[in-house]
PDB file of C-alpha atoms in Angstrom:
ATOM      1  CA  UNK A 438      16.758 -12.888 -43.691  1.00 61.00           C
ATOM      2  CA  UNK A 439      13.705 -11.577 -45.350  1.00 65.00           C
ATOM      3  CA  UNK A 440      13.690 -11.324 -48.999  1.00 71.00           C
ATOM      4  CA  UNK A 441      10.815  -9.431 -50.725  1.00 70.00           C
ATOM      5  CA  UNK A 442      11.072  -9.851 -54.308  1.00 75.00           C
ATOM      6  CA  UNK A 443       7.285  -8.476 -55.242  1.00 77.00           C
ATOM      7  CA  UNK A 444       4.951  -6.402 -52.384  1.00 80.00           C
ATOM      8  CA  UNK A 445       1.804  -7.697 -53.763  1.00 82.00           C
ATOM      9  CA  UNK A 446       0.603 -11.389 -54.103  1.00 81.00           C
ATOM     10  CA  UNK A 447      -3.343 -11.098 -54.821  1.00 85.00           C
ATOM     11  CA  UNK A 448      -3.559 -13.806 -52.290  1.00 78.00           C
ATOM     12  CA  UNK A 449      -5.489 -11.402 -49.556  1.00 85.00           C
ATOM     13  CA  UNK A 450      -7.922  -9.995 -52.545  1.00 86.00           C
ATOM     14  CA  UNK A 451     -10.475 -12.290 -50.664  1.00 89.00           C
ATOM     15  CA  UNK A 452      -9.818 -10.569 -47.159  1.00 90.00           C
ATOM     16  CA  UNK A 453      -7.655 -12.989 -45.477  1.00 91.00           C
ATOM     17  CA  UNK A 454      -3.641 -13.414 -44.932  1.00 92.00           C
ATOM     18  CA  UNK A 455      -0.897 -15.534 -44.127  1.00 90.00           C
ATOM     19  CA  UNK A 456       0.439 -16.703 -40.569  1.00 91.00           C
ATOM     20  CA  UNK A 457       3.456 -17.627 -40.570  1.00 92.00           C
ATOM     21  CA  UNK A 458       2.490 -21.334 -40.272  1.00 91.00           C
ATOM     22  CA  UNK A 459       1.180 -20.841 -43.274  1.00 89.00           C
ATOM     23  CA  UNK A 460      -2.758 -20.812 -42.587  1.00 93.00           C
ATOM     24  CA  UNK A 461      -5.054 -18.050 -43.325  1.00 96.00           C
ATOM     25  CA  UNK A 462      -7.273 -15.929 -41.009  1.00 94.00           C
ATOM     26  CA  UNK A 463      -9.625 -12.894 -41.823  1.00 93.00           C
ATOM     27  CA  UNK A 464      -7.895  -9.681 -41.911  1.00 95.00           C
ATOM     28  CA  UNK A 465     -10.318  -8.513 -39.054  1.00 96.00           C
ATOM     29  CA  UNK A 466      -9.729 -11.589 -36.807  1.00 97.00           C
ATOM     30  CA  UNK A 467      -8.666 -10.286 -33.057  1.00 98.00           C
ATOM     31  CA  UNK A 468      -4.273 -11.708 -34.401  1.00 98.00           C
ATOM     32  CA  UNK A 469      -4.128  -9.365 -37.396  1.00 98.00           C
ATOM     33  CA  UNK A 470      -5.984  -6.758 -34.626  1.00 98.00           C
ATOM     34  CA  UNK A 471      -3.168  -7.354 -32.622  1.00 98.00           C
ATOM     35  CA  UNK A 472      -0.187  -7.207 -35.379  1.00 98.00           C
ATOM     36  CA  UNK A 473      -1.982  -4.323 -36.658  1.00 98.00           C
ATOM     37  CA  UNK A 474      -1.980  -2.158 -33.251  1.00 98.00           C
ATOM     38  CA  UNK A 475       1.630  -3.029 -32.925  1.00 98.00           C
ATOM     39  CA  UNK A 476       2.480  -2.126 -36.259  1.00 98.00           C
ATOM     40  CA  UNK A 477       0.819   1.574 -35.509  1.00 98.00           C
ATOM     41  CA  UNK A 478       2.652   1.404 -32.331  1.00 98.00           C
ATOM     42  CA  UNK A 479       6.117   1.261 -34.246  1.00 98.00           C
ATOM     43  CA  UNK A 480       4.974   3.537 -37.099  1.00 98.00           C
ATOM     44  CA  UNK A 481       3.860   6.008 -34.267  1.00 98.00           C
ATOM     45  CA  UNK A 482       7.603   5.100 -32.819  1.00 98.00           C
ATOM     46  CA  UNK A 483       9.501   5.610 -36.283  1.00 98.00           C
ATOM     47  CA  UNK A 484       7.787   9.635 -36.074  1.00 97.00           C
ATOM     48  CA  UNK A 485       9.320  10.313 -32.595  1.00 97.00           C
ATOM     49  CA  UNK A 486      12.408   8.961 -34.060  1.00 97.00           C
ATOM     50  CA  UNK A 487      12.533  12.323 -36.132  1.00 95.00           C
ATOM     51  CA  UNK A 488      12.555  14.239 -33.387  1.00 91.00           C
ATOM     52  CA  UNK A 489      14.600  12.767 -30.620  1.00 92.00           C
ATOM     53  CA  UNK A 490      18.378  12.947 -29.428  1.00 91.00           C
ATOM     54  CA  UNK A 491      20.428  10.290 -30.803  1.00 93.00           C
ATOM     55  CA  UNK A 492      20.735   8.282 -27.676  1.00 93.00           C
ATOM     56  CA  UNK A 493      16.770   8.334 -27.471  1.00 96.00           C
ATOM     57  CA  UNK A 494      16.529   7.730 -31.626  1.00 97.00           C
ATOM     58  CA  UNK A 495      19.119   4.300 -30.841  1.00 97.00           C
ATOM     59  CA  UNK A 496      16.825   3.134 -28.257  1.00 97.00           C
ATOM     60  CA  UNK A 497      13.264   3.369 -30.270  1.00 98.00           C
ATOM     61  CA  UNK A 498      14.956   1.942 -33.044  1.00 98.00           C
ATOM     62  CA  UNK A 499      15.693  -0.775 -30.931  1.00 98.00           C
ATOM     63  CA  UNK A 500      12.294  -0.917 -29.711  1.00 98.00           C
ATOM     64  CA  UNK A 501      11.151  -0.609 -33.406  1.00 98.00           C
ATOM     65  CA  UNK A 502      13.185  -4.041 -34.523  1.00 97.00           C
ATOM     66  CA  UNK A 503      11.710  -5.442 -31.103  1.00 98.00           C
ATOM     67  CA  UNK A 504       7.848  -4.401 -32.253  1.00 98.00           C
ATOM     68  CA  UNK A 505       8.967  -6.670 -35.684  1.00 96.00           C
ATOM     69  CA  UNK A 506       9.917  -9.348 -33.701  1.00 96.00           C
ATOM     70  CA  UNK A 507       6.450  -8.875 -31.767  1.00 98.00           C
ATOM     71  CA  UNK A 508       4.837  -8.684 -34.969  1.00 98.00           C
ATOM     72  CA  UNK A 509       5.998 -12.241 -36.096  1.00 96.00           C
ATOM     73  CA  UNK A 510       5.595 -13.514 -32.695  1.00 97.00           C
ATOM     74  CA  UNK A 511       1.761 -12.634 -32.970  1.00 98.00           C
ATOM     75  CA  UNK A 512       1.833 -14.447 -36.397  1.00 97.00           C
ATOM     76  CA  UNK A 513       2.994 -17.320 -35.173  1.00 96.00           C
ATOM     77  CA  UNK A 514       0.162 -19.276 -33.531  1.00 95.00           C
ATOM     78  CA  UNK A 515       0.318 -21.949 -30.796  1.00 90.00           C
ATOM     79  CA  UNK A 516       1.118 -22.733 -27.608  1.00 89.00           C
ATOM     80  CA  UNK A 517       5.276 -23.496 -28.121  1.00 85.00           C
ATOM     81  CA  UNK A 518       6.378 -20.215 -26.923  1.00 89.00           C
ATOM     82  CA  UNK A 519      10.494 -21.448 -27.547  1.00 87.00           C
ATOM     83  CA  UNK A 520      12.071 -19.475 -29.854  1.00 87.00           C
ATOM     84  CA  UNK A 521      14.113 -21.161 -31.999  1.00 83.00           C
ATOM     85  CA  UNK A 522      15.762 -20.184 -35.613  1.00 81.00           C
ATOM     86  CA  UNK A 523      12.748 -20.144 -38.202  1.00 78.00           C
ATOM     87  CA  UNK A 524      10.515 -18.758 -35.055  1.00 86.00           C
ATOM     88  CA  UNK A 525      10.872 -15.443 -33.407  1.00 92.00           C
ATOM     89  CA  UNK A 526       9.439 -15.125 -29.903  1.00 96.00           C
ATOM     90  CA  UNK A 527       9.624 -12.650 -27.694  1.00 97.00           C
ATOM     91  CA  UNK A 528      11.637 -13.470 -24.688  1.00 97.00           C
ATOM     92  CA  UNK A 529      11.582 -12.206 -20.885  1.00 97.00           C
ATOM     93  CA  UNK A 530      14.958 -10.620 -21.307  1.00 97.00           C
ATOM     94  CA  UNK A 531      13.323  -8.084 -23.938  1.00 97.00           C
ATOM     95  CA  UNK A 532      11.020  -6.658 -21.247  1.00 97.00           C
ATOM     96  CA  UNK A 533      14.036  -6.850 -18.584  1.00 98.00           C
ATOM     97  CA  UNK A 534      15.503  -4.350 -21.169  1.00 98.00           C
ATOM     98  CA  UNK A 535      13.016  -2.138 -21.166  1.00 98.00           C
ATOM     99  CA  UNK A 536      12.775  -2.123 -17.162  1.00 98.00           C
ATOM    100  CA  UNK A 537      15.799  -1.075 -17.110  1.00 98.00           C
ATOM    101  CA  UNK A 538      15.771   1.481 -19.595  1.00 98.00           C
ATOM    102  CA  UNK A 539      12.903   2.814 -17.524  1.00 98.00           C
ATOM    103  CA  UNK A 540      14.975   2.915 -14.713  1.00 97.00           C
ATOM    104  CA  UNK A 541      17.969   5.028 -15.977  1.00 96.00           C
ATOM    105  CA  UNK A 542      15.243   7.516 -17.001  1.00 95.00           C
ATOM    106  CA  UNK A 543      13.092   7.796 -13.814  1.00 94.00           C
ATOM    107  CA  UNK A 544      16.429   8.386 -11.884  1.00 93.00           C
ATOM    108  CA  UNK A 545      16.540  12.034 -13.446  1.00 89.00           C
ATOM    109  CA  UNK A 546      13.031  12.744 -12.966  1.00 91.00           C
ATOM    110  CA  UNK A 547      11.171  14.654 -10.311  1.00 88.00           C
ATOM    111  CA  UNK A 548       8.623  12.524  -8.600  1.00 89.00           C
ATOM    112  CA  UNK A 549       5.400  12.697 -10.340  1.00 86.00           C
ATOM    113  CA  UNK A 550       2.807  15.248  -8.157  1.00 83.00           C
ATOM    114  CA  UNK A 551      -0.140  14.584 -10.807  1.00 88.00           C
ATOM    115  CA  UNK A 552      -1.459  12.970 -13.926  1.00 91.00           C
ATOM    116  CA  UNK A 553       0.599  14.531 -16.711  1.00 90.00           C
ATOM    117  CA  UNK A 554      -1.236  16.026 -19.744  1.00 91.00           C
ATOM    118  CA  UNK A 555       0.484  14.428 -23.069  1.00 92.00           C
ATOM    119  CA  UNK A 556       2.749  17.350 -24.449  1.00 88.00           C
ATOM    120  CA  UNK A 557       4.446  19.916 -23.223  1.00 86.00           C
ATOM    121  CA  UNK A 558       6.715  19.697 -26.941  1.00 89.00           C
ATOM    122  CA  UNK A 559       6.768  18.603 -30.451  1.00 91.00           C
ATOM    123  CA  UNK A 560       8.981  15.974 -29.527  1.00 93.00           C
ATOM    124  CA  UNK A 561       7.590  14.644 -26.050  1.00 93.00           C
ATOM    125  CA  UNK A 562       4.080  14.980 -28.046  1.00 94.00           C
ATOM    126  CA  UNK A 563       4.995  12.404 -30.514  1.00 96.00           C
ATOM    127  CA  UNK A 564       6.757  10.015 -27.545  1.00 97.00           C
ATOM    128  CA  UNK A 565       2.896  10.498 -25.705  1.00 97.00           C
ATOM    129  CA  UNK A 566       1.378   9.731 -29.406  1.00 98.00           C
ATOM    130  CA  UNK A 567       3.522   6.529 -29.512  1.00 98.00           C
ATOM    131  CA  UNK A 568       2.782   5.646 -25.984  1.00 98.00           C
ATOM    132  CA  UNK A 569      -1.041   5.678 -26.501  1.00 98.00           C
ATOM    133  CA  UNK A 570      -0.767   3.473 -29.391  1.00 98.00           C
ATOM    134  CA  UNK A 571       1.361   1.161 -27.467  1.00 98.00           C
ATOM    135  CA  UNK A 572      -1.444   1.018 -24.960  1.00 98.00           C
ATOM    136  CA  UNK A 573      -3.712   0.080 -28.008  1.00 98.00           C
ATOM    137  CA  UNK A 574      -1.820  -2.484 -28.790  1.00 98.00           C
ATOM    138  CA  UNK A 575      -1.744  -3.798 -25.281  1.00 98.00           C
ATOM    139  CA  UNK A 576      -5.245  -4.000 -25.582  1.00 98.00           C
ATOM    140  CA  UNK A 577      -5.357  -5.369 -28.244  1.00 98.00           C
ATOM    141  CA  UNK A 578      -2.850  -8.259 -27.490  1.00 98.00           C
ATOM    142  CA  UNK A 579      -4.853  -8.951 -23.989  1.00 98.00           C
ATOM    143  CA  UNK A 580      -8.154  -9.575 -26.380  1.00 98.00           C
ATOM    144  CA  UNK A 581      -6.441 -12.107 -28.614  1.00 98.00           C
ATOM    145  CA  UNK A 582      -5.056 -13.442 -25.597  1.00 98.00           C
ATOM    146  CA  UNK A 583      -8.874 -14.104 -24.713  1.00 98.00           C
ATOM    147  CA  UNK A 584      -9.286 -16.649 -27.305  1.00 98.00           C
ATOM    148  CA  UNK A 585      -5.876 -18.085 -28.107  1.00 98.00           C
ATOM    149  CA  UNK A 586      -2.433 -18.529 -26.841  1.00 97.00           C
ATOM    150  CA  UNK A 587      -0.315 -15.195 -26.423  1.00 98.00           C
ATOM    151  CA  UNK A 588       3.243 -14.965 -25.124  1.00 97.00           C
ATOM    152  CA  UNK A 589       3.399 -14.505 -21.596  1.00 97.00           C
ATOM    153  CA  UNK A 590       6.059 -12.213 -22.471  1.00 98.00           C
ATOM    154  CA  UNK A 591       4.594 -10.838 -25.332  1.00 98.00           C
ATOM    155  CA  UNK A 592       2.085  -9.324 -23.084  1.00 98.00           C
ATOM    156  CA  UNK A 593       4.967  -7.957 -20.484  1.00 98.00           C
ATOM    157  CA  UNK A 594       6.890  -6.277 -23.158  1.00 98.00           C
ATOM    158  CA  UNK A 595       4.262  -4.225 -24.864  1.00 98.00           C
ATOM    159  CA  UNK A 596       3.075  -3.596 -21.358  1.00 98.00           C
ATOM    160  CA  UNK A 597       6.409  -1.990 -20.310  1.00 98.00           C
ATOM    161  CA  UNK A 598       6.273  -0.443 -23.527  1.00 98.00           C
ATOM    162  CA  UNK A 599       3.726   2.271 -22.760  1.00 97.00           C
ATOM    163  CA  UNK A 600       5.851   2.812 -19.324  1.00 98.00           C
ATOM    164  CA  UNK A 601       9.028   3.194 -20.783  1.00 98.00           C
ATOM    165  CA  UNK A 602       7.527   5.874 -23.478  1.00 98.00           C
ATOM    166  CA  UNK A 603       5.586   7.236 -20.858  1.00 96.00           C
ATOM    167  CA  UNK A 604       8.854   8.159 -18.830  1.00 96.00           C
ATOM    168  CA  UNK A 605      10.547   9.244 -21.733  1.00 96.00           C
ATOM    169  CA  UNK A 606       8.271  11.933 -22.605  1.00 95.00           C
ATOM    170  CA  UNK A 607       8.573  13.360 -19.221  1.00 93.00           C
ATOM    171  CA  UNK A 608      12.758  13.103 -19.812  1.00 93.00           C
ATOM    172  CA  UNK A 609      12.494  14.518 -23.145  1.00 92.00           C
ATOM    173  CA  UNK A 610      10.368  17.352 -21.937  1.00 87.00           C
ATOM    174  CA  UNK A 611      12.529  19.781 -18.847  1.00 73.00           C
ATOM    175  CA  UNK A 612      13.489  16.158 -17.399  1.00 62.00           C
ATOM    176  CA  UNK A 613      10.138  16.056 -15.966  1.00 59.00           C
ATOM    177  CA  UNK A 614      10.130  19.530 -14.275  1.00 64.00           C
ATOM    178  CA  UNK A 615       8.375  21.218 -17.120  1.00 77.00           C
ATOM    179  CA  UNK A 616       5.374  18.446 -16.988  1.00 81.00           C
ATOM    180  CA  UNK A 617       2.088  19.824 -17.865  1.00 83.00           C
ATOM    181  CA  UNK A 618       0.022  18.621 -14.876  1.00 83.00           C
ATOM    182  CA  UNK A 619      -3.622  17.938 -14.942  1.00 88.00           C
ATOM    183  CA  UNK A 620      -5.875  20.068 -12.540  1.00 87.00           C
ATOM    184  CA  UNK A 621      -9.006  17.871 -11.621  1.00 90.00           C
ATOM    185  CA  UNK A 622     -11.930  20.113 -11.972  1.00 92.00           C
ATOM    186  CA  UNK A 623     -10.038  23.476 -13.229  1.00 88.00           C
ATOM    187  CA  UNK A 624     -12.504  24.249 -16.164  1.00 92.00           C
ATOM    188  CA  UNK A 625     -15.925  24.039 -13.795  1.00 91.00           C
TER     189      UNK A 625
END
């Protein structure tokens, strides 16, 4: 368990911070990128939380302990991707989860006709805001991935991430028959 006794430590004063190995790296470097993008993914996460049903609310606050998992997974360099009981890995049974999740949603769903614009409500507007931010952090996984050693599944959670917020925006919003479809070309 995590005990915080004091929030600050003056140790990143000189722009770096800890890994969980306990070297330092710039606060810029592409890892703190990456645990920084997934940290705005779950923060973006914890505000659709506010507004969705309590069966959706369980399920991103699953996700949301899942992103802290991700988060230490990222902060724990190398290329030993076993997780083991001082080091938390994301495993392929995470992004299983996720698929399925997916699945039970799409079931209810209209095919989709067109690119959906991101809205339609409050609440499927803050799922699309999450969703966007999970794409961020994709991206921002795939370029630390570039120059060092990333989960593989790591990279196939926060990818099935976006997908499984992507879906539930259409669910939360008319179960996908009140999407707000794009119109190629409709403002010429």
């Amino acid at each position: 368990m995590v005990k915080l006794n004091k929030i600050y430590t003056r140790t990143g004063d000189d722009g770096t911070t800890g890994l969980v190995d306990g070297s330092r790296v710039a606060k810029n470097a592409a890892r703190m990128e990456a645990i920084g993008a997934v940290d705005e993914a779950n923060s973006a996460i914890g505000l659709a939380v506010a507004m969705a049903s309590a069966e959706h609310a369980a399920t991103l606050t699953r996700i949301q302990n899942d992103l802290f998992d991700l988060g230490a997974d990222l902060a724990t360099p190398g290329e030993d991707f076993t997780p083991g009981e001082m080091t938390l890995r994301i495993v392929p049974g995470q992004a299983e989860w996720l698929e399925g999740a997916i699945d039970s949603l799409n079931d209810h769903l209209e095919p989709l006709r067109s690119f959906i614009l991101p809205g339609g409500s409050e609440a499927a507007a803050r799922v699309h805001v999450a969703r966007a931010a999970a794409r961020r952090a994709e991206r921002a996984m795939v370029t630390l991935a570039q120059g060092a050693p990333v989960t593989p599944a790591a990279l196939a959670y926060v990818n099935r991430l976006s997908d499984y917020l992507f879906v539930l925006a259409r669910a939360i919003y008319a179960a996908g028959a009140g999407d707000v479809l794009w119109v190629p070309g409709a403002n010429r």
